[in-house]
Short mmCIF file of C-alpha atoms in Angstrom, two decimals:
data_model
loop_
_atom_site.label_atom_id
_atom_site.label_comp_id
_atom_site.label_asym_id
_atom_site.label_seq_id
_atom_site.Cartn_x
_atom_site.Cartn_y
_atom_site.Cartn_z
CA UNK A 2 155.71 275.64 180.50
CA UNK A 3 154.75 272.04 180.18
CA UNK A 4 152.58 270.92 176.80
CA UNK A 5 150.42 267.79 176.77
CA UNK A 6 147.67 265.59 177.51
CA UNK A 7 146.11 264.56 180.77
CA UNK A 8 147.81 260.98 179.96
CA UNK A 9 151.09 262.35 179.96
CA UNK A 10 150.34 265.18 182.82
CA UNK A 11 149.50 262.15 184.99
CA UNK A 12 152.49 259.95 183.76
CA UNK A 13 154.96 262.66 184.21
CA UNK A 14 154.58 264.17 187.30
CA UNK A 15 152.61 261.15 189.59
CA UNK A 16 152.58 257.54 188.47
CA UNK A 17 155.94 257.32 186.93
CA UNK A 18 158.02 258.62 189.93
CA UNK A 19 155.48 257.81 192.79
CA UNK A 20 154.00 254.67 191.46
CA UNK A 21 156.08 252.63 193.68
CA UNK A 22 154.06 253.67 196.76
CA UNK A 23 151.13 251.57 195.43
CA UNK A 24 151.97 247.86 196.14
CA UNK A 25 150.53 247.28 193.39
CA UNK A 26 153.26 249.15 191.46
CA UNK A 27 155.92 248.68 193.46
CA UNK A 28 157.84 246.98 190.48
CA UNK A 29 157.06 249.69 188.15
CA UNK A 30 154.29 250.37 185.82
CA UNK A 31 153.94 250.45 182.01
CA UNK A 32 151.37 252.11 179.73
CA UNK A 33 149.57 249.22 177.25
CA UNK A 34 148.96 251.36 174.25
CA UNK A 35 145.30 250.30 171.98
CA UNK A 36 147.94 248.95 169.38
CA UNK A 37 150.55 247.21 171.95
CA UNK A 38 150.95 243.75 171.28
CA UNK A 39 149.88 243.37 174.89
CA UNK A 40 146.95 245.08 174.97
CA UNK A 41 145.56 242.77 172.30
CA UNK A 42 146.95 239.82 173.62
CA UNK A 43 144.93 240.51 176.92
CA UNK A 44 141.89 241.79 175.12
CA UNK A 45 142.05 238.61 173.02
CA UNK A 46 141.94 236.22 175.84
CA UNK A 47 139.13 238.20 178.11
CA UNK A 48 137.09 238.72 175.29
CA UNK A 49 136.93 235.14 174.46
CA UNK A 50 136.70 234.35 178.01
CA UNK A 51 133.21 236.16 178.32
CA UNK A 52 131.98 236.93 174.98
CA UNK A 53 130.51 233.26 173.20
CA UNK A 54 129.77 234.88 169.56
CA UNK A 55 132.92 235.05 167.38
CA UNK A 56 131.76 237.60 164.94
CA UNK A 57 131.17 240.06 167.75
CA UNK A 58 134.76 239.66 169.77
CA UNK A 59 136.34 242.10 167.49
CA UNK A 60 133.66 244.29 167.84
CA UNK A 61 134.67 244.10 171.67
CA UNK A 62 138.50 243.96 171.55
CA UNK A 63 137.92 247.45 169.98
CA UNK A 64 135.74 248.61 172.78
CA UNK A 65 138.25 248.20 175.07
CA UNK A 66 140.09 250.52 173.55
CA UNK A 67 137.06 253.45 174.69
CA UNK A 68 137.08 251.55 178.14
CA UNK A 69 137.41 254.29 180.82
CA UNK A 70 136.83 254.52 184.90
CA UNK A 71 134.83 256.56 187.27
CA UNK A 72 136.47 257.91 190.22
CA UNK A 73 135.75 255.16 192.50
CA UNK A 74 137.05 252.52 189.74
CA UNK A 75 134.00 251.09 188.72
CA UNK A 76 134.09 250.56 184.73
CA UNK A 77 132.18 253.20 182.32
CA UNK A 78 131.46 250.32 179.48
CA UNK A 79 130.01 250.50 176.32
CA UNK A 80 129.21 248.84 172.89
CA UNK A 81 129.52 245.18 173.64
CA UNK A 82 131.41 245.39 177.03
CA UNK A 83 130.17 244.48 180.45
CA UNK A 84 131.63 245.45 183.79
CA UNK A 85 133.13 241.67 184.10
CA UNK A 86 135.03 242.04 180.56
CA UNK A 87 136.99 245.29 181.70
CA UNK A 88 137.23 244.53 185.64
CA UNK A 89 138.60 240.91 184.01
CA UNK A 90 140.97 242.42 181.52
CA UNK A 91 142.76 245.33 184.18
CA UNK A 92 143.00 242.73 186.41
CA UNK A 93 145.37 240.78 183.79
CA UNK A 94 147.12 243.79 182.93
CA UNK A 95 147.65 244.74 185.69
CA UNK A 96 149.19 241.40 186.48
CA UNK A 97 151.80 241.91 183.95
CA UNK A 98 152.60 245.39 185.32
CA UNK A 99 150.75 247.10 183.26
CA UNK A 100 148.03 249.95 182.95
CA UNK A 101 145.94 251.37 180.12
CA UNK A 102 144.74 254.92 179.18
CA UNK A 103 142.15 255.19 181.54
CA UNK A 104 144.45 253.26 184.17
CA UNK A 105 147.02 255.87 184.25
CA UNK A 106 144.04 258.60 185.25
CA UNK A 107 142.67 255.73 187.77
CA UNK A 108 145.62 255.37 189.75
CA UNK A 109 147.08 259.00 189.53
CA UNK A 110 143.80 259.58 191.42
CA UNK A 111 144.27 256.84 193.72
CA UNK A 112 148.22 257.69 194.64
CA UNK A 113 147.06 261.79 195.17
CA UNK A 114 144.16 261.16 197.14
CA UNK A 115 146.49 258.15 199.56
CA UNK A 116 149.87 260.66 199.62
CA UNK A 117 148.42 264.03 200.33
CA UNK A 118 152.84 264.79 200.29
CA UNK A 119 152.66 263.66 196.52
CA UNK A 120 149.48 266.09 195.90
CA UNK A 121 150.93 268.95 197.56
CA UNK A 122 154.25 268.90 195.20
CA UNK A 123 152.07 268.55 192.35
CA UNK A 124 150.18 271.72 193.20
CA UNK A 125 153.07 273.45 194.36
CA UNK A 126 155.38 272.58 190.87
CA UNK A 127 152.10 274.13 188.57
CA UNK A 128 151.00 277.43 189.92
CA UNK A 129 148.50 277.53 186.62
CA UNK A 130 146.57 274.77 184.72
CA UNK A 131 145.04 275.67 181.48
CA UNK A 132 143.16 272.38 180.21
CA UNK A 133 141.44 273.11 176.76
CA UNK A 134 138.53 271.26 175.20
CA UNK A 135 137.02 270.90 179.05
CA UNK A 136 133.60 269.59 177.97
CA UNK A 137 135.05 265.88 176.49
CA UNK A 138 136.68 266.19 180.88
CA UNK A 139 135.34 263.14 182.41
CA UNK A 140 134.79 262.89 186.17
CA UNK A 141 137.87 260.88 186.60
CA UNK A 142 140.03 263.98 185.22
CA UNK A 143 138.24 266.61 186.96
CA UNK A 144 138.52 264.56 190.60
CA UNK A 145 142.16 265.02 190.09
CA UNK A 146 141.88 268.61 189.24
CA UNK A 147 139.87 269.45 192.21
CA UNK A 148 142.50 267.44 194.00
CA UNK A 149 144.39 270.07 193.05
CA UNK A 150 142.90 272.76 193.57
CA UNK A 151 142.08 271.99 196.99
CA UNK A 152 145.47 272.69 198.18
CA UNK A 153 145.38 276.49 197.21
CA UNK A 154 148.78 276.65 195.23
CA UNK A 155 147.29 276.56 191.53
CA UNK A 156 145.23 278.25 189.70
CA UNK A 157 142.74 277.73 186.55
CA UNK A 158 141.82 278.58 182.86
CA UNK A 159 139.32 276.25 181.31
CA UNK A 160 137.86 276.28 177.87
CA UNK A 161 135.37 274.58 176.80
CA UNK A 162 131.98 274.43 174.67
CA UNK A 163 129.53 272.33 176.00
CA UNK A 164 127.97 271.82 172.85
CA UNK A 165 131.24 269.85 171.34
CA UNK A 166 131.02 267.42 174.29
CA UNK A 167 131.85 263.86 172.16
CA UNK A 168 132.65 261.52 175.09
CA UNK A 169 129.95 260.83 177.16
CA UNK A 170 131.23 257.11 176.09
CA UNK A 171 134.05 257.80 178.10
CA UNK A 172 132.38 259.95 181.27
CA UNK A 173 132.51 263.06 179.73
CA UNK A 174 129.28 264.98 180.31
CA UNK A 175 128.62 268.74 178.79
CA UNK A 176 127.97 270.24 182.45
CA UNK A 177 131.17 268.97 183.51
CA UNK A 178 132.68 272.62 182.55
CA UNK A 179 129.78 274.69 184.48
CA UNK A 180 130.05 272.62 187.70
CA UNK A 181 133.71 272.71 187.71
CA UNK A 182 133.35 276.52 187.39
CA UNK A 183 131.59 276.78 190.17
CA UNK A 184 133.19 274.62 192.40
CA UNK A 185 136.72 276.79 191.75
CA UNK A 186 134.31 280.19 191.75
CA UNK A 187 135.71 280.83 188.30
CA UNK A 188 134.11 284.08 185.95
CA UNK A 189 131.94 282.64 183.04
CA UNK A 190 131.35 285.04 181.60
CA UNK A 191 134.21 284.99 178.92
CA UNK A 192 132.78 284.33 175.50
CA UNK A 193 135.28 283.37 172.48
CA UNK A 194 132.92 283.85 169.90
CA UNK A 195 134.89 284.13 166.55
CA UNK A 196 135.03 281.38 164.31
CA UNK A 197 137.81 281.35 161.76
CA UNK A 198 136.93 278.22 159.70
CA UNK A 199 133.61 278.79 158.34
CA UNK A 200 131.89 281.26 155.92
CA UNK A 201 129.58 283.77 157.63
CA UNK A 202 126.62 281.38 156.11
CA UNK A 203 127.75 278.49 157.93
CA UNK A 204 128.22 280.51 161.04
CA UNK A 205 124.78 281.57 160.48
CA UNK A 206 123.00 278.31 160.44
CA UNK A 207 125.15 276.57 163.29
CA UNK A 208 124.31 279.83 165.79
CA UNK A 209 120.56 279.54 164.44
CA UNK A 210 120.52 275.94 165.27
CA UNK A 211 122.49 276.14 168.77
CA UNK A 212 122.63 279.80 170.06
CA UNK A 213 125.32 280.54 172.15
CA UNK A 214 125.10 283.60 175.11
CA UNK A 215 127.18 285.89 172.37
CA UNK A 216 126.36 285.31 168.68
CA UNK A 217 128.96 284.01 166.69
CA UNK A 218 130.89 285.72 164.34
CA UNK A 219 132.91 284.04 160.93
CA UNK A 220 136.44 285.85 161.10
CA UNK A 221 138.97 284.13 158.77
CA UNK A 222 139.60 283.81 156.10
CA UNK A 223 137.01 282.04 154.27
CA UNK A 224 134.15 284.24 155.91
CA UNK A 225 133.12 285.15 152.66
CA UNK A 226 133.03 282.21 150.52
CA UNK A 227 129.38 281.59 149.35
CA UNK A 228 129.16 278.28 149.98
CA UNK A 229 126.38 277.09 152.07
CA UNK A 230 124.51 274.62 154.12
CA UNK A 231 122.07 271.93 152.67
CA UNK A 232 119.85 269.23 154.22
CA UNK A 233 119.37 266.10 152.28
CA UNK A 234 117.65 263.09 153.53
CA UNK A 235 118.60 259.48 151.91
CA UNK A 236 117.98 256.05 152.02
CA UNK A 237 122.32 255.49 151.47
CA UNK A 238 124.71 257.94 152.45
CA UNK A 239 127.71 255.57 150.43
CA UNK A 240 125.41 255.82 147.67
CA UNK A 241 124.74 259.76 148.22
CA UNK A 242 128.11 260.25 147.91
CA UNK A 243 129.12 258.37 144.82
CA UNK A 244 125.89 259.21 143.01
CA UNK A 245 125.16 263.13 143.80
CA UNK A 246 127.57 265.01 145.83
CA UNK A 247 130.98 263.73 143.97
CA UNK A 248 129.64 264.19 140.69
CA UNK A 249 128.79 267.99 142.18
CA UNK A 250 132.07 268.54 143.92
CA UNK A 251 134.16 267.24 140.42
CA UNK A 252 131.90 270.23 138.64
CA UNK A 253 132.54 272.63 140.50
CA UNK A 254 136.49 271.64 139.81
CA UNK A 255 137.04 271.28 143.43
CA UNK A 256 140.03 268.82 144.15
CA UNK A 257 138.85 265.98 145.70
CA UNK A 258 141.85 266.14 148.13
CA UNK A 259 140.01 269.30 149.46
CA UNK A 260 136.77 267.30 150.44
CA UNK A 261 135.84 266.73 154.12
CA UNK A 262 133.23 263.87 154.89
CA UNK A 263 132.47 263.87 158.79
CA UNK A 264 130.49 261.88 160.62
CA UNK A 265 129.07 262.32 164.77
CA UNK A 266 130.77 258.13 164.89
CA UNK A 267 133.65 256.09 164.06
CA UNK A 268 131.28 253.44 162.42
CA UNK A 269 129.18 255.02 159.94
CA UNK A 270 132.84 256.88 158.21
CA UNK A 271 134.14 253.43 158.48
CA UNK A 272 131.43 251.86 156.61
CA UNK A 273 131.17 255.01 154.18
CA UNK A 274 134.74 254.81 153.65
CA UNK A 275 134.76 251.01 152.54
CA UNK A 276 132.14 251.99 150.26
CA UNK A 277 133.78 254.68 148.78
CA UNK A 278 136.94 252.44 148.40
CA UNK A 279 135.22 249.94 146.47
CA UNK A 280 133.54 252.42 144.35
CA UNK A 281 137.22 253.69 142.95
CA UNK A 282 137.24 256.45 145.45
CA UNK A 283 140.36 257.21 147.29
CA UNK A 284 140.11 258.36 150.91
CA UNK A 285 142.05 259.21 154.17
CA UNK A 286 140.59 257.88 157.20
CA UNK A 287 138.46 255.23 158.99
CA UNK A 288 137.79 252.22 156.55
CA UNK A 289 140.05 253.91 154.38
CA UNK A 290 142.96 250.67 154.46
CA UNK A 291 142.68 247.83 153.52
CA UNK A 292 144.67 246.31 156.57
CA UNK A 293 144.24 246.69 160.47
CA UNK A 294 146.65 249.68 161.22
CA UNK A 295 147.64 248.83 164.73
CA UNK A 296 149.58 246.08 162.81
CA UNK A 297 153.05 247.12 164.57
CA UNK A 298 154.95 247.73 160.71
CA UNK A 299 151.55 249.95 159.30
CA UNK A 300 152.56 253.11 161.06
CA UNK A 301 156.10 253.00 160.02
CA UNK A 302 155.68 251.64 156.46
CA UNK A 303 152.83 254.57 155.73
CA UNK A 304 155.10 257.18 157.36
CA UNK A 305 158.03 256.40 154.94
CA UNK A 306 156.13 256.48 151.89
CA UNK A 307 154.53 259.48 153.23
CA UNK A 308 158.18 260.95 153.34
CA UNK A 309 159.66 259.48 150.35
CA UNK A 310 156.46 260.51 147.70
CA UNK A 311 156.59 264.43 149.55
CA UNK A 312 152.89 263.79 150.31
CA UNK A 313 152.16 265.03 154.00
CA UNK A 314 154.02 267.01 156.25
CA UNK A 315 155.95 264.04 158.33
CA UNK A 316 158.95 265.57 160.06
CA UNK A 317 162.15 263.56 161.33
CA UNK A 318 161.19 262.73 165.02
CA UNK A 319 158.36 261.13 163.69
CA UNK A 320 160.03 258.51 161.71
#
């Protein structure tokens, strides 16, 4: 039983040991990680290369980090990025030998579909797939699947709620999961339908607001806290929160260590957490440091003093 991510599903079993029947690849191929120092070396210079306003090539280095492909190659770009900046910057790391996230998808399609031998071990090593969270599936995954499941060896269990879909950035579309069901003639009729993080008033109001084919049901254990929903409308969330709901949480003597502030965007909870930062408030998350985390020492130095103060669960193979 093999556990992971498309990423490594792809790195594992197709580019790393049949890379070298690309030319491209016939020197082998390495993954440049968002926080690799060459990954921002290359974003650097084809940033600056296309984009003239300084105060907005950060903005676009960290784009690229949310760059991803369609199955024919062509560039799915958003905030800030054209189809020149990310056709400019794979072509440089490629160059160097090197792929990104969405690269090691790309060209897992590209060696399956150009070695049908390659594609037929693949199906024949997995007799099942089981791929989870199906609706943030872009088309670039699910060409490989199909792939796949075109040579009749495997079979499929896919989950997914189309009403969690979060990556249309990246390709993913909500009917992904329906068309993929009926293009393998799967059942759909298999509802999961219990929810054990919310209280049954929670459950209520999400179900009322998007029904799903089986109502949904609150089953752990905090199904019977009384906590509720409210709808508040202001002019400054950052100044919501300092002003009205912390003040609320600290009376009702709830830790604020227990307090979840969530957000449908990276942006807004980075700007929120800033602003709660400067306002005395500690937090854990975006905007949350005062330092760029893919600095190449910031993971290690906050995982030791994670390990050395007992705060966080931070075992061995992680250091």
């Amino acid at each position: 039983l093999q556990l992971g991510t498309i990423h490594s599903f792809c790195l594992r079993q197709v580019l790393m040991p049949h890379g070298w029947r690309h030319p491209l690849w016939a020197d082998g191929v390495q993954v440049a990680s968002p926080d690799s120092e060459v990954f921002m070396d290359v974003a650097r210079e084809c940033v600056a290369r296309h984009v003239a306003n300084k105060g907005k090539r950060r903005q676009a280095i960290e784009s690229l980090a949310q760059l991803n492909r369609e199955p024919d190659g062509r560039p799915i770009v958003g905030y800030l990025l054209t189809e020149a900046i990310a056709i400019d910057f794979w072509t440089c790391l490629e160059e160097k030998g090197y792929v990104d996230f969405c690269g090691v998808v790309y060209w897992t399609l590209v060696l399956l579909r150009e070695n049908p031998d390659v594609l037929s071990a693949v199906a024949a090593r997995n007799r099942w797939f089981i791929v989870d969270e199906f609706q943030d599936t872009s088309r670039l995954q699910i060409e490989i699947l199909k792939l796949l499941y075109g040579m009749g060896r495997s079979r499929f269990f896919v989950v997914g709620d189309p009403n969690q879909s979060i990556y249309g950035f990246a390709g993913a579309r909500p009917e992904n999961l329906s068309e993929f069901a009926a293009h393998i003639g799967a059942r759909t009729d298999l509802s999961l339908n219990l929810n054990y993080r919310s209280s049954t008033k929670i459950v209520a109001v999400a179900d009322a607001l998007i029904p799903g084919l089986v109502p949904m049901c609150a089953a752990g254990i905090s199904r019977l806290h009384p906590a509720g929903v409210e709808v508040r409308s202001v002019p400054c969330t950052a100044d919501a929160l300092l002003e009205e709901f912390l003040p609320r949480v600290d009376g009702l003597a709830i830790p604020r260590g227990n307090v979840a502030i969530l957000a449908p965007w990276f942006w807004p909870l980075y700007e929120v957490g800033v602003a709660l930062r400067r306002g005395g408030v500690k937090t854990l998350g975006p905007g949350s440091r005062p330092y760029k985390r893919s600095n190449v020492i910031a993971p290690l130095a906050e995982l030791v003093a994670a390990a050395t103060t007992g705060i966080g669960d931070v075992r061995r193979r992680q250091l």
